[in-house]
Amino acid sequence: MSNRKNTMNNDMDSDKRRPTVPSDQQAVPTPPAPPAVSAFPERSDYIGNAVNDVPTQVSETGSETEDVAVPRSRVVSRVLLAVITVIVLVALIVAVVLLPLPGWLVDSAKAGNATAAKQVNQTDLTYYCPSRMALSDNEKYGDSAFQASEGNMTSSARYSAFGSVYEATVGAVTNGSEADNKKLSGGDTVDSASVKTYSGSVDKGSQAFETRLLAAKSGTGAAASVASWATDGDLKGLSASTCVAPSLEQDFLLGPTTTGATQQLSVANFSAKATSLQVQVFSTKHGTPLQLSTGNIVNIGANGEATLELSAAAPNNEALFVKVKSKETPIAAVVRSVEMDGLNAKGSDYAVPLNAASKKAYLPGIAGDDDVTVFARSQLDTDLNLSWVDGNGATPAKTQHLEAGKVVPVDLGKAPEGVDGLEASAASPIDVTAKVTQNADSGTDFAYVSPTGTFDQTAVVVPDHTEGALTFLNTSDSETKASLRGYDASGKPAGSKEITIPAYAGMSIAAKDVDQNAVMFTLKNGKNVSMGMRLTQSDVTGDKLAAVAYLASSALEPRNMQVWVNDNAGIVR
């Protein structure tokens, strides 16, 4: 039907287009037009044109309408444009991913030259408080009359946290649990007058003192100390030490390792990771490290302690400089020093790590009538100048040449009356420690006095059953004023004093002169003042024995570090 209909329409159109012939002329027959051939066997909306291949649209009534032809060149140009667009988009994506953005598209850094600085403050503090003084070898050999004995050794320790403190606890370094930890108690305010404290002993082992701060600021921090004493046995006398903060390297200047003298290095690792220690020892004979008979590597387990007998590792030396380096984690260390002459006790004390070497050092805590020997060392050849410091200033005592790397003992004899400390200076950085010895009717005792740094605020605490005097040295060339404040055993304020120290001079104040009950002390505005405390013990002196010890002050200043960040686009490549 469709083909027939189309044929009829074509015939009708042909009749309409055929010219009209006049009646007086004879008509010429015209051959019939060929029937239109459909492009499809069924009805289709479009029929191809055989002449120019232009599609012809057929209406529902059968009429045809011819569309406008699209040139072939236009089709080709559109295809090319699409391909080029895809290529450009792919290239842009690759450029954005792989290449750094232009500077005008990136925010500039706050600091100049695309460098930013960030200050990081430490708010968790840890200290190592060593166990009571002990013999390196307490095994029993031979007749009981000739056996070494620790006698009636007694110990005491005090732990204090000042200022803005969240919590402070004390627990065993090894084999302890958090449930056994003791919590410090006291003031609940967060100002500089607030003190949390706890007092105990170190008879059963070393203690870990941990403090969590609410804020890192001046006047906030912690201080702790231990003491042990005996009136009989081979450890007669008094020994004391401030508690030590961990670090990756700690250095010591020590006395002799000759017959009768022992130097025991004790190291604590508070980390959950084991570490290996490298121990270097320098002597009075050599400026290079000694080959230790016990080896120079010490392994220490996680949350553990280890010891090294330096007297066995480097025997027969008049003095030692010991450098302890940890490869993995910070460590804290002290040295127990014991001296004997046959069956006669010659004293004992703890040696604590030195401050960084400097060209000038101040040692408060030396008193008149002390026998003083200074141990000094420098990396370079230099001359060491030593001066006594009293209330009038500094008086030259002795000059000694130091050979590079070697430890040099300097005998200063007896300290003059009225002396408060010692000043040491050199053209090159030096390490220095003083060994002070006291004699009594029934024996001798000694103490190590190490240099003390100067800070705006510092603190020192006194263990129970001991007493002593505070010593101050002014390290500046002008008169210095500072505020001294005392606290009792519960952390409450107990007396205060405003002190004035002349330029390069010293001063000593008995602890009881601040307040009869004062056992903890802070110094404010003391950025030019070096403070320490000389200790004694009444039970020991009551038996006509010598009792001398020294405690260095602890800084109540924030511990911080500057972290620098540099712009480096190469990091993300």
Coordinates of C-alpha atoms in Angstrom, one line a residue:
M1 CA 0.0 0.0 0.0
S2 CA 2.8 2.4 0.8
N3 CA 4.5 1.9 -2.6
R4 CA 1.3 2.2 -4.4
K5 CA 0.4 5.4 -2.7
N6 CA 3.8 6.9 -3.4
T7 CA 3.4 5.9 -7.1
M8 CA 0.1 7.6 -7.3
N9 CA 1.4 10.7 -5.8
N10 CA 4.3 10.7 -8.2
D11 CA 1.9 10.4 -11.1
M12 CA -0.2 13.2 -9.9
D13 CA 2.8 15.4 -9.5
S14 CA 4.0 14.6 -13.0
D15 CA 0.7 15.6 -14.5
K16 CA 0.8 18.8 -12.7
R17 CA 4.3 19.5 -14.0
R18 CA 3.6 18.5 -17.6
P19 CA 3.3 21.6 -19.9
T20 CA -0.1 22.3 -21.4
V21 CA -0.4 21.7 -25.2
P22 CA -2.7 24.0 -27.2
S23 CA -5.6 22.3 -28.7
D24 CA -4.7 23.2 -32.2
Q25 CA -1.4 21.4 -31.9
Q26 CA -1.0 17.7 -31.9
A27 CA 0.1 16.3 -28.5
V28 CA 3.4 14.6 -28.3
P29 CA 3.2 11.6 -26.0
T30 CA 5.5 11.7 -23.0
P31 CA 6.9 8.6 -21.6
P32 CA 5.6 7.8 -18.2
A33 CA 8.0 8.6 -15.3
P34 CA 9.5 5.6 -13.6
P35 CA 8.0 4.8 -10.3
A36 CA 9.9 6.1 -7.3
V37 CA 11.8 3.4 -5.5
S38 CA 11.8 3.4 -1.8
A39 CA 15.1 3.2 0.1
F40 CA 13.6 0.7 2.5
P41 CA 11.2 -2.1 2.0
E42 CA 8.9 -0.7 4.8
R43 CA 7.7 2.9 5.3
S44 CA 10.6 5.2 6.2
D45 CA 10.8 8.7 7.4
Y46 CA 13.9 9.4 5.2
I47 CA 14.6 8.4 1.5
G48 CA 18.0 8.9 0.1
N49 CA 18.4 11.2 -3.0
A50 CA 20.3 9.5 -5.7
V51 CA 21.6 12.7 -7.3
N52 CA 23.3 14.6 -4.4
D53 CA 22.7 12.1 -1.6
V54 CA 20.7 14.7 0.4
P55 CA 18.2 13.0 2.7
T56 CA 14.5 13.6 1.8
Q57 CA 12.0 13.7 4.6
V58 CA 8.6 12.3 3.9
S59 CA 5.6 13.6 5.7
E60 CA 2.7 11.5 7.0
T61 CA 0.7 12.7 4.0
G62 CA 3.4 11.5 1.7
S63 CA 4.8 15.0 0.7
E64 CA 8.6 15.3 0.6
T65 CA 10.7 18.2 2.1
E66 CA 14.4 18.4 1.3
D67 CA 16.9 19.3 4.2
V68 CA 19.9 21.6 3.9
A69 CA 23.1 19.7 3.0
V70 CA 26.0 19.7 5.6
P71 CA 29.4 20.1 3.8
R72 CA 31.9 17.3 4.4
S73 CA 34.7 19.8 5.3
R74 CA 32.6 21.1 8.3
V75 CA 32.2 17.6 9.7
V76 CA 36.0 17.0 9.5
S77 CA 36.7 20.4 11.2
R78 CA 34.4 19.5 14.1
V79 CA 36.1 16.2 14.6
L80 CA 39.5 17.8 14.6
L81 CA 38.4 20.4 17.1
A82 CA 37.1 17.7 19.5
V83 CA 40.3 15.8 19.3
I84 CA 42.4 18.9 19.9
T85 CA 40.2 19.8 23.0
V86 CA 40.7 16.3 24.5
I87 CA 44.5 16.6 24.0
V88 CA 44.6 20.0 25.7
L89 CA 42.5 18.8 28.7
V90 CA 44.7 15.8 29.2
A91 CA 47.8 18.0 29.0
L92 CA 46.4 20.4 31.6
I93 CA 45.6 17.5 34.0
V94 CA 49.1 16.1 33.7
A95 CA 50.6 19.5 34.3
V96 CA 48.5 20.2 37.5
V97 CA 49.4 16.7 38.9
L98 CA 53.1 16.6 38.1
L99 CA 54.3 20.3 38.1
P100 CA 54.4 22.8 41.0
L101 CA 51.7 25.5 40.8
P102 CA 52.8 29.0 39.9
G103 CA 53.6 31.2 42.9
W104 CA 50.7 33.5 42.4
L105 CA 48.3 30.6 42.9
V106 CA 49.8 29.5 46.3
D107 CA 49.4 31.3 49.6
S108 CA 52.6 32.8 50.8
A109 CA 54.2 31.5 54.1
K110 CA 53.9 33.6 57.2
A111 CA 57.6 33.9 57.7
G112 CA 60.0 35.5 55.3
N113 CA 61.7 33.5 52.6
A114 CA 59.0 30.8 52.9
T115 CA 60.4 29.7 56.3
A116 CA 58.2 29.2 59.4
A117 CA 59.3 28.5 63.1
K118 CA 57.4 26.6 65.7
Q119 CA 58.3 26.5 69.4
V120 CA 57.7 23.1 71.0
N121 CA 57.5 22.9 74.8
Q122 CA 58.1 19.9 77.1
T123 CA 55.3 19.4 79.6
D124 CA 56.2 15.8 80.8
L125 CA 59.2 15.8 83.0
T126 CA 61.0 12.6 84.2
Y127 CA 63.9 12.4 86.8
Y128 CA 66.1 9.5 87.9
C129 CA 66.6 9.4 91.7
P130 CA 69.3 6.8 92.5
S131 CA 69.0 4.3 95.3
R132 CA 70.9 4.7 98.6
M133 CA 74.7 4.6 98.6
A134 CA 76.1 1.0 98.4
L135 CA 79.3 -0.9 98.1
S136 CA 80.2 -2.1 94.6
D137 CA 80.9 -5.6 96.0
N138 CA 79.0 -6.6 99.1
E139 CA 79.9 -10.3 99.0
K140 CA 81.3 -11.7 102.3
Y141 CA 84.8 -13.1 102.2
G142 CA 87.2 -14.3 104.9
D143 CA 87.0 -13.4 108.6
S144 CA 83.9 -11.3 109.6
A145 CA 86.2 -8.7 111.2
F146 CA 87.7 -7.9 107.8
Q147 CA 84.6 -8.1 105.7
A148 CA 83.2 -4.9 104.0
S149 CA 80.0 -3.7 105.5
E150 CA 77.4 -1.0 104.6
G151 CA 76.7 -0.5 108.3
N152 CA 73.5 1.2 109.5
M153 CA 72.9 2.9 106.2
T154 CA 69.7 5.1 106.1
S155 CA 68.2 7.1 103.3
S156 CA 65.8 9.9 102.6
A157 CA 64.3 11.5 99.5
R158 CA 62.1 14.5 98.8
Y159 CA 60.2 15.2 95.6
S160 CA 58.7 18.6 94.8
A161 CA 56.7 20.1 91.9
F162 CA 56.3 23.9 91.6
G163 CA 53.8 26.1 89.8
S164 CA 51.3 25.0 87.1
V165 CA 51.4 21.2 87.7
Y166 CA 48.6 18.7 86.7
E167 CA 50.1 15.7 88.5
A168 CA 53.3 14.3 89.9
T169 CA 54.1 10.7 90.9
V170 CA 57.0 8.7 92.3
G171 CA 57.5 5.0 91.5
A172 CA 60.2 2.3 91.2
V173 CA 62.3 2.4 88.1
T174 CA 62.2 -1.4 87.6
N175 CA 59.7 -4.1 88.7
G176 CA 57.1 -1.5 89.7
S177 CA 53.5 -1.0 88.8
E178 CA 51.5 2.2 88.5
A179 CA 49.3 1.1 91.4
D180 CA 52.3 1.3 93.7
N181 CA 53.2 4.9 92.6
K182 CA 53.0 7.6 95.2
K183 CA 51.2 10.8 94.2
L184 CA 52.6 14.2 95.4
S185 CA 50.1 16.3 97.4
G186 CA 49.9 20.0 98.3
G187 CA 48.6 23.2 96.8
D188 CA 45.9 22.9 94.2
T189 CA 46.5 26.4 92.7
V190 CA 48.5 26.9 89.5
D191 CA 50.5 30.0 90.5
S192 CA 54.2 30.0 91.3
A193 CA 53.5 29.7 95.1
S194 CA 51.9 26.3 94.7
V195 CA 54.0 23.3 95.7
K196 CA 53.2 19.6 95.6
T197 CA 55.5 17.4 97.6
Y198 CA 56.2 13.9 98.8
S199 CA 58.9 12.5 101.1
G200 CA 60.1 8.9 101.3
S201 CA 63.3 6.8 101.1
V202 CA 65.4 5.0 98.4
D203 CA 66.2 2.0 100.5
K204 CA 64.5 -0.5 98.2
G205 CA 65.8 0.9 94.9
S206 CA 66.0 3.8 92.5
Q207 CA 62.9 5.9 91.9
A208 CA 61.4 7.5 88.8
F209 CA 59.9 11.0 89.5
E210 CA 57.4 12.0 86.8
T211 CA 55.7 15.4 86.6
R212 CA 53.0 16.5 84.1
L213 CA 52.7 20.3 83.7
L214 CA 49.6 22.2 82.8
A215 CA 51.8 24.9 81.1
A216 CA 55.4 25.4 80.3
K217 CA 56.4 28.7 81.8
S218 CA 58.9 30.3 84.2
G219 CA 58.4 29.2 87.8
T220 CA 56.9 25.9 86.8
G221 CA 58.9 22.7 87.1
A222 CA 60.2 20.1 89.5
A223 CA 63.2 19.4 91.8
A224 CA 64.1 16.3 93.9
S225 CA 67.0 15.0 95.9
V226 CA 68.2 11.9 97.8
A227 CA 70.5 11.5 100.7
S228 CA 72.0 8.5 102.6
W229 CA 74.2 8.3 105.7
A230 CA 75.7 5.9 108.1
T231 CA 77.5 6.1 111.5
D232 CA 79.3 2.8 111.2
G233 CA 80.5 0.4 108.6
D234 CA 82.5 1.2 105.5
L235 CA 80.2 4.0 104.2
K236 CA 80.4 6.3 107.3
G237 CA 79.5 9.8 106.4
L238 CA 76.9 11.6 104.2
S239 CA 76.1 11.3 100.5
A240 CA 73.5 13.2 98.5
S241 CA 72.4 13.8 94.9
T242 CA 69.9 15.8 93.0
C243 CA 67.7 13.7 90.8
V244 CA 68.9 13.6 87.1
A245 CA 66.9 14.4 84.0
P246 CA 67.4 12.0 81.0
S247 CA 69.4 12.9 77.9
L248 CA 71.2 11.2 75.0
E249 CA 74.7 12.1 76.4
Q250 CA 75.9 12.6 79.9
D251 CA 79.5 13.5 81.1
F252 CA 81.2 13.0 84.4
L253 CA 84.5 14.1 86.1
L254 CA 85.5 11.6 88.7
G255 CA 88.2 11.0 91.3
P256 CA 90.7 8.1 91.4
T257 CA 90.4 4.5 90.5
T258 CA 93.5 3.5 92.5
T259 CA 93.5 0.8 95.2
G260 CA 90.7 1.3 97.7
A261 CA 88.6 3.6 95.4
T262 CA 85.6 2.4 93.3
Q263 CA 83.6 4.3 90.7
Q264 CA 80.3 2.6 89.8
L265 CA 78.3 4.0 86.9
S266 CA 74.6 3.4 87.3
V267 CA 72.3 4.1 84.3
A268 CA 68.5 4.1 84.0
N269 CA 66.4 3.8 80.8
F270 CA 62.8 5.0 81.2
S271 CA 61.8 4.1 77.6
A272 CA 59.9 1.1 76.5
K273 CA 62.7 0.5 74.0
A274 CA 66.1 -1.1 74.9
T275 CA 69.2 0.9 74.0
S276 CA 73.0 0.5 73.7
L277 CA 75.4 2.8 75.5
Q278 CA 78.9 3.8 74.3
V279 CA 81.2 4.6 77.2
Q280 CA 84.3 6.7 76.5
V281 CA 86.9 7.2 79.3
F282 CA 89.7 9.7 79.4
S283 CA 92.4 9.8 82.0
T284 CA 95.3 11.9 83.4
K285 CA 97.7 10.0 81.1
H286 CA 95.9 10.0 77.7
G287 CA 94.0 12.6 75.7
T288 CA 92.3 9.9 73.7
P289 CA 89.7 7.4 74.9
L290 CA 91.1 4.4 76.9
Q291 CA 90.6 0.8 75.8
L292 CA 88.4 -0.5 78.6
S293 CA 89.1 -3.9 79.9
T294 CA 85.4 -4.6 80.2
G295 CA 84.6 -3.2 76.8
N296 CA 83.0 0.2 76.0
I297 CA 79.5 -1.0 75.1
V298 CA 76.7 -1.4 77.8
N299 CA 73.3 -2.7 76.9
I300 CA 70.3 -1.7 78.9
G301 CA 66.8 -3.1 78.6
A302 CA 63.5 -1.2 78.4
N303 CA 62.5 0.4 81.7
G304 CA 65.6 -1.0 83.3
E305 CA 68.9 -0.2 85.0
A306 CA 72.5 -1.2 84.3
T307 CA 75.8 -0.7 86.0
L308 CA 79.5 -0.5 84.9
E309 CA 82.4 -0.8 87.3
L310 CA 84.7 2.0 86.0
S311 CA 87.4 1.1 88.5
A312 CA 87.6 -2.3 86.9
A313 CA 87.3 -0.9 83.4
A314 CA 90.0 1.8 83.8
P315 CA 92.0 1.0 86.9
N316 CA 95.0 2.9 88.5
N317 CA 94.1 6.4 87.3
E318 CA 94.2 9.6 89.4
A319 CA 91.1 11.0 87.8
L320 CA 88.6 10.2 84.9
F321 CA 86.4 12.0 82.4
V322 CA 83.6 9.7 81.4
K323 CA 81.3 10.3 78.4
V324 CA 78.1 8.2 78.2
K325 CA 76.2 8.2 74.9
S326 CA 72.9 6.4 74.1
K327 CA 72.2 5.3 70.6
E328 CA 68.4 4.9 70.8
T329 CA 66.7 6.6 73.8
P330 CA 67.5 9.2 76.5
I331 CA 69.2 7.8 79.6
A332 CA 69.9 9.2 83.1
A333 CA 73.0 8.3 85.1
V334 CA 74.9 8.9 88.3
V335 CA 78.2 7.5 89.6
R336 CA 78.7 6.1 93.1
S337 CA 82.1 7.0 94.4
V338 CA 83.5 5.2 97.4
E339 CA 87.0 5.5 98.9
M340 CA 88.7 3.4 101.6
D341 CA 92.2 3.0 103.0
G342 CA 92.4 -0.6 104.1
L343 CA 89.7 -0.9 106.8
N344 CA 89.3 2.9 107.2
A345 CA 86.4 4.6 105.4
K346 CA 87.5 7.7 103.5
G347 CA 84.0 8.8 102.4
S348 CA 81.5 8.4 99.6
D349 CA 79.3 10.5 97.4
Y350 CA 77.3 10.6 94.2
A351 CA 78.7 12.3 91.1
V352 CA 76.0 13.8 88.8
P353 CA 76.3 14.7 85.1
L354 CA 78.1 17.9 84.2
N355 CA 76.6 20.9 82.4
A356 CA 77.8 21.7 78.9
A357 CA 81.4 22.8 78.7
S358 CA 81.9 26.6 78.9
K359 CA 84.6 29.2 79.2
K360 CA 83.5 30.2 82.6
A361 CA 82.0 28.1 85.4
Y362 CA 80.8 28.8 89.0
L363 CA 80.8 26.3 91.8
P364 CA 78.8 27.4 94.9
G365 CA 79.0 25.3 98.0
I366 CA 82.7 25.4 98.9
A367 CA 83.3 26.5 102.5
G368 CA 86.3 27.6 104.6
D369 CA 88.6 24.8 105.9
D370 CA 87.6 22.4 103.0
D371 CA 90.5 20.5 101.3
V372 CA 89.8 21.3 97.7
T373 CA 90.9 19.4 94.6
V374 CA 89.7 20.5 91.2
F375 CA 89.4 18.1 88.3
A376 CA 89.4 19.9 84.9
R377 CA 89.5 19.0 81.2
S378 CA 89.5 20.8 77.9
Q379 CA 89.3 19.6 74.3
L380 CA 92.1 22.1 73.4
D381 CA 95.3 23.2 75.1
T382 CA 94.4 26.1 77.4
D383 CA 95.2 27.7 80.8
L384 CA 92.7 27.2 83.6
N385 CA 92.3 30.2 86.0
L386 CA 90.8 29.4 89.5
S387 CA 89.6 32.0 91.9
W388 CA 88.1 31.9 95.4
V389 CA 84.7 33.8 95.7
D390 CA 83.6 35.4 99.0
G391 CA 81.4 38.3 100.0
N392 CA 83.9 40.8 98.6
G393 CA 84.4 39.3 95.2
A394 CA 86.9 36.9 93.5
T395 CA 90.5 36.3 94.6
P396 CA 92.9 34.4 92.3
A397 CA 93.8 31.0 93.7
K398 CA 95.9 29.2 91.0
T399 CA 96.5 28.9 87.2
Q400 CA 97.0 25.5 85.7
H401 CA 97.8 24.5 82.1
L402 CA 95.5 21.9 80.5
E403 CA 96.7 19.6 77.8
A404 CA 94.1 18.8 75.2
G405 CA 91.9 15.8 76.1
K406 CA 93.6 15.0 79.4
V407 CA 92.1 15.2 82.9
V408 CA 94.2 17.4 85.2
P409 CA 93.8 17.3 89.0
V410 CA 94.6 20.7 90.6
D411 CA 95.3 20.7 94.4
L412 CA 94.1 24.0 95.9
G413 CA 94.8 23.0 99.5
K414 CA 92.5 24.4 102.2
A415 CA 89.9 27.0 101.3
P416 CA 90.2 30.3 103.1
E417 CA 87.7 31.2 105.8
G418 CA 84.6 33.0 104.5
V419 CA 84.7 31.4 101.0
D420 CA 81.4 30.7 99.4
G421 CA 82.5 29.1 96.2
L422 CA 84.9 28.9 93.3
E423 CA 85.2 30.5 89.9
A424 CA 86.9 28.7 86.9
S425 CA 87.7 30.3 83.6
A426 CA 89.7 29.6 80.5
A427 CA 90.1 30.8 76.9
S428 CA 88.6 27.5 75.6
P429 CA 85.5 25.7 76.9
I430 CA 86.3 23.6 80.0
D431 CA 84.7 20.8 82.1
V432 CA 85.4 21.2 85.8
T433 CA 84.4 19.6 89.1
A434 CA 85.6 20.2 92.7
K435 CA 86.1 17.5 95.3
V436 CA 85.9 18.9 98.8
T437 CA 87.1 16.8 101.8
Q438 CA 86.4 17.3 105.5
N439 CA 88.2 15.8 108.4
A440 CA 86.8 14.9 111.8
D441 CA 88.0 13.2 114.9
S442 CA 86.8 9.8 113.7
G443 CA 87.2 9.9 110.0
T444 CA 86.8 11.9 106.7
D445 CA 84.1 12.4 104.2
F446 CA 84.1 14.1 100.7
A447 CA 81.6 15.6 98.3
Y448 CA 81.6 16.4 94.6
V449 CA 80.7 20.1 93.8
S450 CA 79.7 20.6 90.2
P451 CA 79.0 23.9 88.4
T452 CA 75.5 25.2 88.6
G453 CA 73.8 27.2 85.8
T454 CA 72.0 30.5 86.2
F455 CA 68.3 30.9 85.5
D456 CA 65.6 33.4 86.4
Q457 CA 63.9 30.9 88.7
T458 CA 65.5 27.9 90.4
A459 CA 64.7 25.5 93.3
V460 CA 66.5 23.2 95.7
V461 CA 64.9 20.7 98.1
V462 CA 66.4 19.2 101.3
P463 CA 65.8 15.5 102.1
D464 CA 64.3 14.7 105.5
H465 CA 66.7 14.5 108.5
T466 CA 69.3 16.6 106.8
E467 CA 70.1 20.4 107.1
G468 CA 72.4 22.8 105.6
A469 CA 73.1 26.3 104.1
L470 CA 72.2 27.9 100.8
T471 CA 75.1 29.4 98.8
F472 CA 74.8 32.1 96.1
L473 CA 77.4 33.4 93.6
N474 CA 76.8 36.5 91.5
T475 CA 78.1 35.9 88.0
S476 CA 77.5 39.5 86.7
D477 CA 79.6 42.6 87.0
S478 CA 76.9 44.5 88.8
E479 CA 75.0 44.2 92.1
T480 CA 72.1 41.7 91.9
K481 CA 68.9 41.4 93.9
A482 CA 66.8 38.3 94.1
S483 CA 63.9 36.9 96.1
L484 CA 64.3 33.7 98.2
R485 CA 61.2 31.9 99.4
G486 CA 60.9 28.8 101.7
Y487 CA 58.3 26.1 102.0
D488 CA 57.6 23.6 104.7
A489 CA 57.2 19.8 104.4
S490 CA 53.6 20.1 103.4
G491 CA 54.3 22.7 100.6
K492 CA 53.0 25.8 102.5
P493 CA 55.1 29.0 102.4
A494 CA 57.6 29.2 105.3
G495 CA 59.6 32.4 105.3
S496 CA 61.2 34.6 102.7
K497 CA 64.2 36.9 102.2
E498 CA 65.3 39.6 99.8
I499 CA 69.0 39.1 99.1
T500 CA 71.5 41.5 97.6
I501 CA 74.8 40.2 96.2
P502 CA 77.7 42.5 95.1
A503 CA 79.3 42.0 91.7
Y504 CA 81.2 38.7 91.3
A505 CA 80.7 38.0 95.0
G506 CA 79.1 35.3 97.1
M507 CA 76.7 34.8 100.0
S508 CA 75.7 32.0 102.2
I509 CA 72.5 31.7 104.3
A510 CA 71.6 28.9 106.7
A511 CA 68.4 27.2 105.8
K512 CA 67.0 27.8 109.3
D513 CA 67.6 31.5 108.9
V514 CA 64.9 31.6 106.2
D515 CA 62.5 29.6 108.5
Q516 CA 62.9 26.9 111.0
N517 CA 60.5 24.7 109.1
A518 CA 61.7 25.5 105.6
V519 CA 62.9 22.4 103.6
M520 CA 62.2 23.6 100.0
F521 CA 63.5 26.8 98.5
T522 CA 63.0 28.8 95.3
L523 CA 65.0 31.8 94.0
K524 CA 63.3 34.4 91.7
N525 CA 65.0 37.0 89.6
G526 CA 68.2 35.0 89.8
K527 CA 69.2 35.0 86.1
N528 CA 72.7 36.1 87.2
V529 CA 72.9 33.9 90.4
S530 CA 74.3 30.4 90.7
M531 CA 72.7 28.7 93.7
G532 CA 73.5 25.4 95.5
M533 CA 73.2 23.9 98.9
R534 CA 75.7 22.4 101.3
L535 CA 74.3 19.6 103.4
T536 CA 75.2 18.0 106.7
Q537 CA 73.5 15.4 109.0
S538 CA 73.2 15.7 112.8
D539 CA 73.4 11.9 113.6
V540 CA 76.8 11.7 111.8
T541 CA 78.3 14.8 113.2
G542 CA 77.0 13.8 116.7
D543 CA 79.3 10.8 116.5
K544 CA 82.2 13.1 115.7
L545 CA 82.3 11.9 112.1
A546 CA 82.7 14.1 109.0
A547 CA 79.5 14.7 107.1
V548 CA 79.6 16.7 103.9
A549 CA 77.4 16.7 100.7
Y550 CA 76.2 19.1 98.1
L551 CA 73.0 19.6 96.1
A552 CA 72.9 21.7 92.9
S553 CA 69.8 23.7 92.2
S554 CA 67.3 22.8 89.5
A555 CA 65.9 25.2 86.9
L556 CA 62.2 26.1 87.1
E557 CA 62.2 27.2 83.4
P558 CA 60.4 25.8 80.4
R559 CA 62.2 23.3 78.3
N560 CA 61.6 24.1 74.6
M561 CA 62.9 23.7 71.1
Q562 CA 62.5 25.7 68.0
V563 CA 61.4 23.7 65.0
W564 CA 62.1 25.3 61.6
V565 CA 60.0 24.5 58.5
N566 CA 61.3 25.4 55.0
D567 CA 59.3 25.5 51.8
N568 CA 60.6 22.8 49.5
A569 CA 58.4 21.8 46.6
G570 CA 60.7 18.9 45.8
I571 CA 59.4 17.0 48.8
V572 CA 56.1 16.1 47.0
R573 CA 57.7 15.0 43.8

